[in-house]
Amino acid sequence: MGSVLKMQFVALVCLVLLNINTCNGVTPSLEPPQGNSLKLKSRTYEGKYVYQCKNGTWVPVSASAMLVNISDSKISLGNYSFEYSAAEPKLVGTWYLRNDDADAAESGSVTSIVAGNEIASRAGSDSGSIKQVIAEASFHKSFGTAYRVSYIQRLNTKGGLPPLNKSKYCSENSPVIVPFEAEFWFYTQDTIPPLAPATIAVPASDRAVVEGFFCEGIIDYSYDGSQWQRKNMHGKLYLVPGGDEVGSFHMSDKPDGHGGRFYLETYNPNGWQVVGKIISHPVKVEDDSIPWSLFKITSSSGNVSLVGPFSYYTMVGTRGGVPPVPSNVTKKGASWAGVFSCQFWTYKPCSPPFC
């Protein structure tokens, strides 16, 4: 197997079976990135997993549970469901969260919905329990409690695994129902940026926050014989994880006339584009994630005047994107594509008392 193909195969194994963080020698974190705050804790009531025997193996088919307040089971918070889909192998499930009266009146729905995909996992609370996971929101519907949910943790799991004795229970296409318990903790994306290290802080005269975006994308690396070199990075912008796509981010091979190479763009009807260059040395905040960075805007176009003029933007709250530790099988010219996410925050000049 060629070096490039071998690295791609290892990457696939890491992403599908383990998680890229584990392959980098870092224990996967079940904590959401900075810039997200805990909003709601729940636990399951009457939870059940359904498995079906296929080719002598138990396959998860579905799961369901009611959600109640973590400290008072009389307070209903909604429902949880899961339906296995080969097209969405990382799907953890869908949560139907009950809206309060005000949100229900505004949205016209008594519930708001969020679905999420697994991005990291650990073993269950004991040997007989389903794994604990953190999921990133992948879909939203209706305004309300779930509208700004960005990450969901499944913690303190009990039960939910199929029978170990396959010969006794596993006959082709026969289902088995297994009870389970878990806590689901819901996080929402903050409406203000996380505190950045001093070395990459926006200058005091430009700290008027304009807008924040969630970004998910790919970083392409090439191995030069001694270390991984970043060749390109690009991604899509969303207001929150799992929300509507509103823009894009990419790195250009050629800088603009002022040294900017990193393009941040929002789409019409009031779209704009800014180009930035990294100033100050980026700071690595988490071992398993790419550094946080400060960009000075070098040029802009589009409807910038509606919200700007922009002066800086930051890349913070990063997760993933770090290439694997080189080994004796890593050959010069090998490539690696790392999935990353982050938050971008745009800024403009201001004066006291507004900054």
Coordinates of C-alpha atoms in Angstrom, one line a residue:
M1 CA 0.0 0.0 0.0
G2 CA 1.5 3.4 -1.0
S3 CA 2.3 6.0 1.7
V4 CA -0.6 8.3 0.7
L5 CA -3.1 5.5 0.6
K6 CA -1.8 4.1 3.8
M7 CA -2.2 7.4 5.6
Q8 CA -5.7 7.8 4.2
F9 CA -6.6 4.3 5.4
V10 CA -5.3 5.1 8.9
A11 CA -7.2 8.3 8.9
L12 CA -10.4 6.4 8.1
V13 CA -9.9 3.9 10.9
C14 CA -9.2 6.8 13.3
L15 CA -12.3 8.7 12.3
V16 CA -14.7 5.8 12.1
L17 CA -13.5 3.5 14.8
L18 CA -11.7 5.6 17.4
N19 CA -11.9 9.3 16.8
I20 CA -9.0 11.4 15.4
N21 CA -8.1 12.7 18.9
T22 CA -7.3 9.1 20.1
C23 CA -5.1 8.6 17.1
N24 CA -3.1 11.7 18.0
G25 CA -2.4 10.2 21.4
V26 CA -4.9 12.4 23.2
T27 CA -7.9 11.1 25.1
P28 CA -11.1 12.2 23.4
S29 CA -12.8 15.0 25.3
L30 CA -16.6 14.8 25.9
E31 CA -16.6 18.6 26.6
P32 CA -17.9 21.0 24.0
P33 CA -15.5 23.6 22.7
Q34 CA -15.2 26.9 24.5
G35 CA -17.9 29.3 23.4
N36 CA -20.7 27.0 24.4
S37 CA -22.6 26.9 27.8
L38 CA -24.7 24.3 29.5
K39 CA -28.4 25.1 29.2
L40 CA -30.3 22.1 30.3
K41 CA -29.8 18.8 32.1
S42 CA -32.2 15.8 31.6
R43 CA -32.4 12.1 32.2
T44 CA -34.3 9.4 30.5
Y45 CA -37.4 7.7 31.7
E46 CA -38.5 4.3 30.4
G47 CA -35.7 4.2 27.9
K48 CA -35.3 1.2 25.6
Y49 CA -33.0 0.1 22.8
V50 CA -34.2 -2.3 20.1
Y51 CA -31.7 -4.6 18.4
Q52 CA -32.1 -7.0 15.5
C53 CA -30.1 -10.1 14.8
K54 CA -28.5 -9.9 11.3
N55 CA -25.8 -12.3 10.2
G56 CA -25.3 -13.5 13.7
T57 CA -24.7 -9.9 15.0
W58 CA -26.9 -7.6 17.1
V59 CA -27.5 -4.4 15.1
P60 CA -29.1 -1.4 16.8
V61 CA -32.4 -0.5 15.1
S62 CA -34.0 2.1 17.3
A63 CA -34.2 3.7 20.7
S64 CA -36.7 5.8 22.6
A65 CA -37.1 7.5 25.9
M66 CA -39.0 10.2 27.7
L67 CA -36.9 13.0 29.0
V68 CA -37.5 14.4 32.5
N69 CA -35.8 17.0 34.8
I70 CA -32.6 15.5 36.2
S71 CA -33.7 16.2 39.8
D72 CA -37.5 15.9 39.5
S73 CA -39.0 13.1 37.3
K74 CA -42.4 14.8 37.5
I75 CA -41.2 17.6 35.2
S76 CA -41.4 16.5 31.6
L77 CA -38.8 18.0 29.3
G78 CA -39.6 16.1 26.0
N79 CA -38.6 12.9 24.2
Y80 CA -35.7 11.2 22.7
S81 CA -35.7 8.9 19.6
F82 CA -33.1 7.1 17.5
E83 CA -33.6 5.3 14.1
Y84 CA -30.6 3.6 12.6
S85 CA -29.6 4.8 9.1
A86 CA -26.7 3.5 7.1
A87 CA -26.5 7.0 5.5
E88 CA -26.0 8.5 9.0
P89 CA -23.8 6.1 10.9
K90 CA -22.8 8.7 13.5
L91 CA -26.3 9.8 14.3
V92 CA -26.8 9.7 18.1
G93 CA -30.5 10.6 17.9
T94 CA -33.1 13.3 17.8
W95 CA -34.4 15.3 20.8
Y96 CA -37.9 16.8 21.0
L97 CA -37.6 19.5 23.7
R98 CA -40.7 21.0 25.2
N99 CA -41.0 24.8 24.7
D100 CA -42.2 27.2 27.3
D101 CA -45.4 29.1 26.7
A102 CA -43.6 32.1 25.1
D103 CA -41.6 30.0 22.7
A104 CA -44.6 27.9 21.8
A105 CA -46.6 31.0 21.0
E106 CA -43.8 32.5 18.9
S107 CA -42.9 29.3 17.0
G108 CA -46.4 27.8 16.8
S109 CA -45.1 24.5 18.1
V110 CA -45.1 23.0 21.6
T111 CA -41.7 21.4 20.9
S112 CA -38.5 22.3 19.1
I113 CA -36.2 19.7 17.6
V114 CA -32.5 19.0 17.4
A115 CA -30.6 16.0 16.0
G116 CA -26.9 15.3 16.6
N117 CA -23.9 13.3 15.3
E118 CA -21.3 11.7 17.5
I119 CA -17.9 13.5 17.4
A120 CA -16.2 11.7 20.4
S121 CA -17.0 8.8 22.8
R122 CA -15.9 6.9 25.8
A123 CA -16.9 3.6 27.4
G124 CA -20.1 3.5 29.3
S125 CA -20.4 3.9 33.1
D126 CA -19.9 0.2 33.5
S127 CA -19.2 -2.9 31.3
G128 CA -22.9 -3.4 30.6
S129 CA -23.6 0.1 29.5
I130 CA -23.8 1.9 26.1
K131 CA -21.0 4.3 25.5
Q132 CA -21.0 7.9 26.6
V133 CA -20.8 10.4 23.8
I134 CA -20.7 14.0 22.8
A135 CA -22.8 14.9 19.7
E136 CA -22.7 18.0 17.6
A137 CA -26.0 19.4 16.4
S138 CA -26.7 18.5 12.8
F139 CA -30.3 19.6 12.3
H140 CA -32.8 22.0 13.9
K141 CA -36.5 22.5 13.5
S142 CA -38.8 25.1 15.1
F143 CA -37.9 28.0 17.3
G144 CA -37.6 27.4 21.0
T145 CA -35.6 25.4 23.6
A146 CA -33.6 23.4 21.0
Y147 CA -33.1 26.3 18.6
R148 CA -29.6 27.3 19.7
V149 CA -28.5 23.8 21.0
S150 CA -25.0 23.2 19.7
Y151 CA -23.8 20.1 21.5
I152 CA -25.4 17.2 23.4
Q153 CA -23.6 15.0 25.9
R154 CA -24.9 11.5 26.8
L155 CA -23.5 10.7 30.2
N156 CA -23.9 8.3 33.2
T157 CA -25.2 5.5 31.0
K158 CA -26.7 2.3 32.3
G159 CA -27.7 -0.7 30.3
G160 CA -28.7 -0.6 26.7
L161 CA -26.3 -3.3 25.3
P162 CA -27.6 -6.4 23.5
P163 CA -27.3 -9.9 25.2
L164 CA -23.8 -11.3 25.3
N165 CA -25.0 -14.9 24.7
K166 CA -25.7 -14.7 20.9
S167 CA -26.4 -18.5 20.5
K168 CA -29.3 -18.3 22.9
Y169 CA -31.0 -15.1 21.8
C170 CA -29.7 -14.2 18.3
S171 CA -31.7 -15.8 15.5
E172 CA -32.0 -14.1 12.2
N173 CA -34.2 -11.0 12.1
S174 CA -35.4 -11.6 15.7
P175 CA -35.6 -8.3 17.7
V176 CA -34.7 -7.8 21.4
I177 CA -35.6 -4.9 23.6
V178 CA -33.1 -3.7 26.2
P179 CA -33.8 -1.0 28.8
F180 CA -31.3 1.8 29.3
E181 CA -30.8 4.9 31.3
A182 CA -28.7 8.0 30.5
E183 CA -28.4 11.7 31.2
F184 CA -28.6 14.1 28.2
W185 CA -26.9 17.5 28.8
F186 CA -27.7 20.3 26.3
Y187 CA -25.3 23.1 25.4
T188 CA -26.1 26.3 23.5
Q189 CA -23.7 28.5 21.5
D190 CA -22.8 31.7 23.4
T191 CA -23.8 35.0 22.0
I192 CA -20.5 36.6 23.0
P193 CA -17.0 35.4 22.1
P194 CA -15.0 33.2 24.6
L195 CA -12.1 35.0 26.4
A196 CA -9.0 34.8 24.2
P197 CA -5.4 34.6 25.4
A198 CA -3.9 38.1 25.8
T199 CA -1.4 37.5 22.9
I200 CA -4.2 37.1 20.4
A201 CA -6.8 39.5 21.9
V202 CA -8.4 42.1 19.7
P203 CA -6.9 45.6 20.3
A204 CA -9.0 47.6 22.9
S205 CA -9.9 50.2 20.2
D206 CA -11.6 47.5 18.0
R207 CA -13.5 45.4 20.4
A208 CA -17.0 46.1 19.2
V209 CA -18.4 42.6 18.4
V210 CA -20.3 42.5 15.1
E211 CA -21.3 38.9 14.6
G212 CA -20.2 35.3 15.3
F213 CA -20.3 32.2 13.1
F214 CA -19.8 28.5 13.5
C215 CA -17.5 27.0 11.0
E216 CA -16.9 23.4 10.0
G217 CA -14.3 22.4 7.4
I218 CA -11.2 20.6 6.3
I219 CA -7.5 21.3 6.6
D220 CA -5.2 19.7 4.1
Y221 CA -1.6 18.7 5.2
S222 CA 1.4 17.4 3.4
Y223 CA 4.4 15.7 5.2
D224 CA 7.7 17.3 4.2
G225 CA 9.9 14.6 5.7
S226 CA 10.1 16.1 9.2
Q227 CA 6.7 17.6 10.0
W228 CA 3.2 18.2 8.6
Q229 CA 2.8 21.4 6.6
R230 CA -0.7 23.0 6.2
K231 CA -1.4 23.4 2.5
N232 CA -5.0 24.6 2.5
M233 CA -8.1 25.0 4.7
H234 CA -11.7 25.7 3.8
G235 CA -15.1 25.4 5.5
K236 CA -18.7 26.5 5.6
L237 CA -20.2 29.0 8.0
Y238 CA -23.4 28.5 10.0
L239 CA -25.1 30.7 12.7
V240 CA -25.1 27.6 14.9
P241 CA -24.0 23.9 14.4
G242 CA -26.7 22.2 12.4
G243 CA -28.2 25.5 11.3
D244 CA -28.6 27.0 7.8
E245 CA -25.4 27.6 5.8
V246 CA -24.8 31.3 5.6
G247 CA -21.2 31.7 4.2
S248 CA -17.8 30.2 3.7
F249 CA -14.2 30.4 4.7
H250 CA -11.1 29.5 2.7
M251 CA -7.4 30.1 2.4
S252 CA -5.9 31.4 -0.9
D253 CA -2.6 30.5 -2.4
K254 CA -2.0 34.1 -3.3
P255 CA -2.3 37.0 -0.9
D256 CA -4.2 40.2 -1.7
G257 CA -2.2 43.4 -2.1
H258 CA -1.8 43.7 1.7
G259 CA -0.8 40.2 2.7
G260 CA -4.3 38.8 3.4
R261 CA -4.9 35.2 2.5
F262 CA -7.8 34.1 4.6
Y263 CA -11.3 34.8 3.2
L264 CA -14.4 35.1 5.3
E265 CA -17.6 35.5 3.2
T266 CA -21.4 35.7 3.9
Y267 CA -23.9 35.1 1.2
N268 CA -26.5 37.4 -0.3
P269 CA -28.9 39.2 0.0
N270 CA -26.6 41.3 2.2
G271 CA -23.4 39.4 1.7
W272 CA -19.9 40.7 2.3
Q273 CA -16.4 39.4 2.0
V274 CA -13.3 40.2 4.2
V275 CA -9.7 39.1 3.7
G276 CA -7.4 38.8 6.7
K277 CA -3.9 37.9 7.6
I278 CA -2.8 36.2 10.8
I279 CA -1.1 38.6 13.2
S280 CA 0.6 37.6 16.4
H281 CA 1.5 33.9 17.0
P282 CA -1.5 31.6 17.1
V283 CA -2.1 30.0 20.5
K284 CA -2.9 26.3 21.0
V285 CA -5.6 26.2 23.7
E286 CA -6.5 22.5 23.5
D287 CA -4.0 19.7 22.8
D288 CA -6.4 18.0 20.3
S289 CA -7.3 21.1 18.4
I290 CA -5.8 23.7 16.0
P291 CA -4.6 27.0 17.5
W292 CA -6.8 30.0 18.1
S293 CA -5.8 32.9 15.8
L294 CA -6.2 36.7 15.4
F295 CA -6.7 38.1 11.9
K296 CA -6.3 41.7 10.8
I297 CA -8.6 42.5 7.9
T298 CA -6.6 43.7 4.9
S299 CA -9.4 44.2 2.4
S300 CA -13.2 43.9 2.1
S301 CA -16.0 44.0 -0.4
G302 CA -19.8 43.7 -0.6
N303 CA -22.3 45.1 1.9
V304 CA -19.7 45.7 4.6
S305 CA -21.0 49.2 5.4
L306 CA -24.3 47.7 6.7
V307 CA -22.5 46.1 9.7
G308 CA -18.9 47.3 9.5
P309 CA -16.4 48.6 8.8
F310 CA -14.7 45.4 10.0
S311 CA -11.2 45.7 11.4
Y312 CA -10.4 42.2 12.9
Y313 CA -11.8 38.7 13.2
T314 CA -10.8 35.8 15.4
M315 CA -10.8 32.1 15.1
V316 CA -11.6 30.6 18.5
G317 CA -13.3 27.7 20.2
T318 CA -11.5 25.3 17.8
R319 CA -11.9 21.5 17.8
G320 CA -10.0 18.9 15.8
G321 CA -8.0 19.5 12.7
V322 CA -4.7 18.3 14.2
P323 CA -2.7 15.9 12.0
P324 CA -1.5 12.5 13.5
V325 CA 1.9 12.2 15.1
P326 CA 4.4 11.1 12.4
S327 CA 5.7 7.5 12.6
N328 CA 8.3 5.4 10.8
V329 CA 5.7 4.7 8.1
T330 CA 5.1 8.4 7.4
K331 CA 6.7 9.1 4.1
K332 CA 7.7 12.4 2.6
G333 CA 4.8 13.6 0.4
A334 CA 2.1 11.8 2.5
S335 CA -1.1 13.8 2.8
W336 CA -3.7 14.2 5.5
A337 CA -7.1 15.8 5.6
G338 CA -8.2 16.8 9.1
V339 CA -11.8 17.8 10.0
F340 CA -12.0 20.9 12.2
S341 CA -14.6 23.2 13.6
C342 CA -14.3 26.7 15.2
Q343 CA -16.1 30.0 15.8
F344 CA -15.3 33.1 13.9
W345 CA -16.1 36.5 15.5
T346 CA -15.9 39.8 13.6
Y347 CA -15.1 43.1 15.1
K348 CA -15.1 46.8 14.3
P349 CA -13.6 50.0 15.8
C350 CA -15.3 51.4 18.9
S351 CA -14.8 54.0 21.6
P352 CA -15.7 54.3 25.3
P353 CA -18.1 53.5 26.8
F354 CA -18.9 50.9 24.2
C355 CA -15.5 49.1 24.4

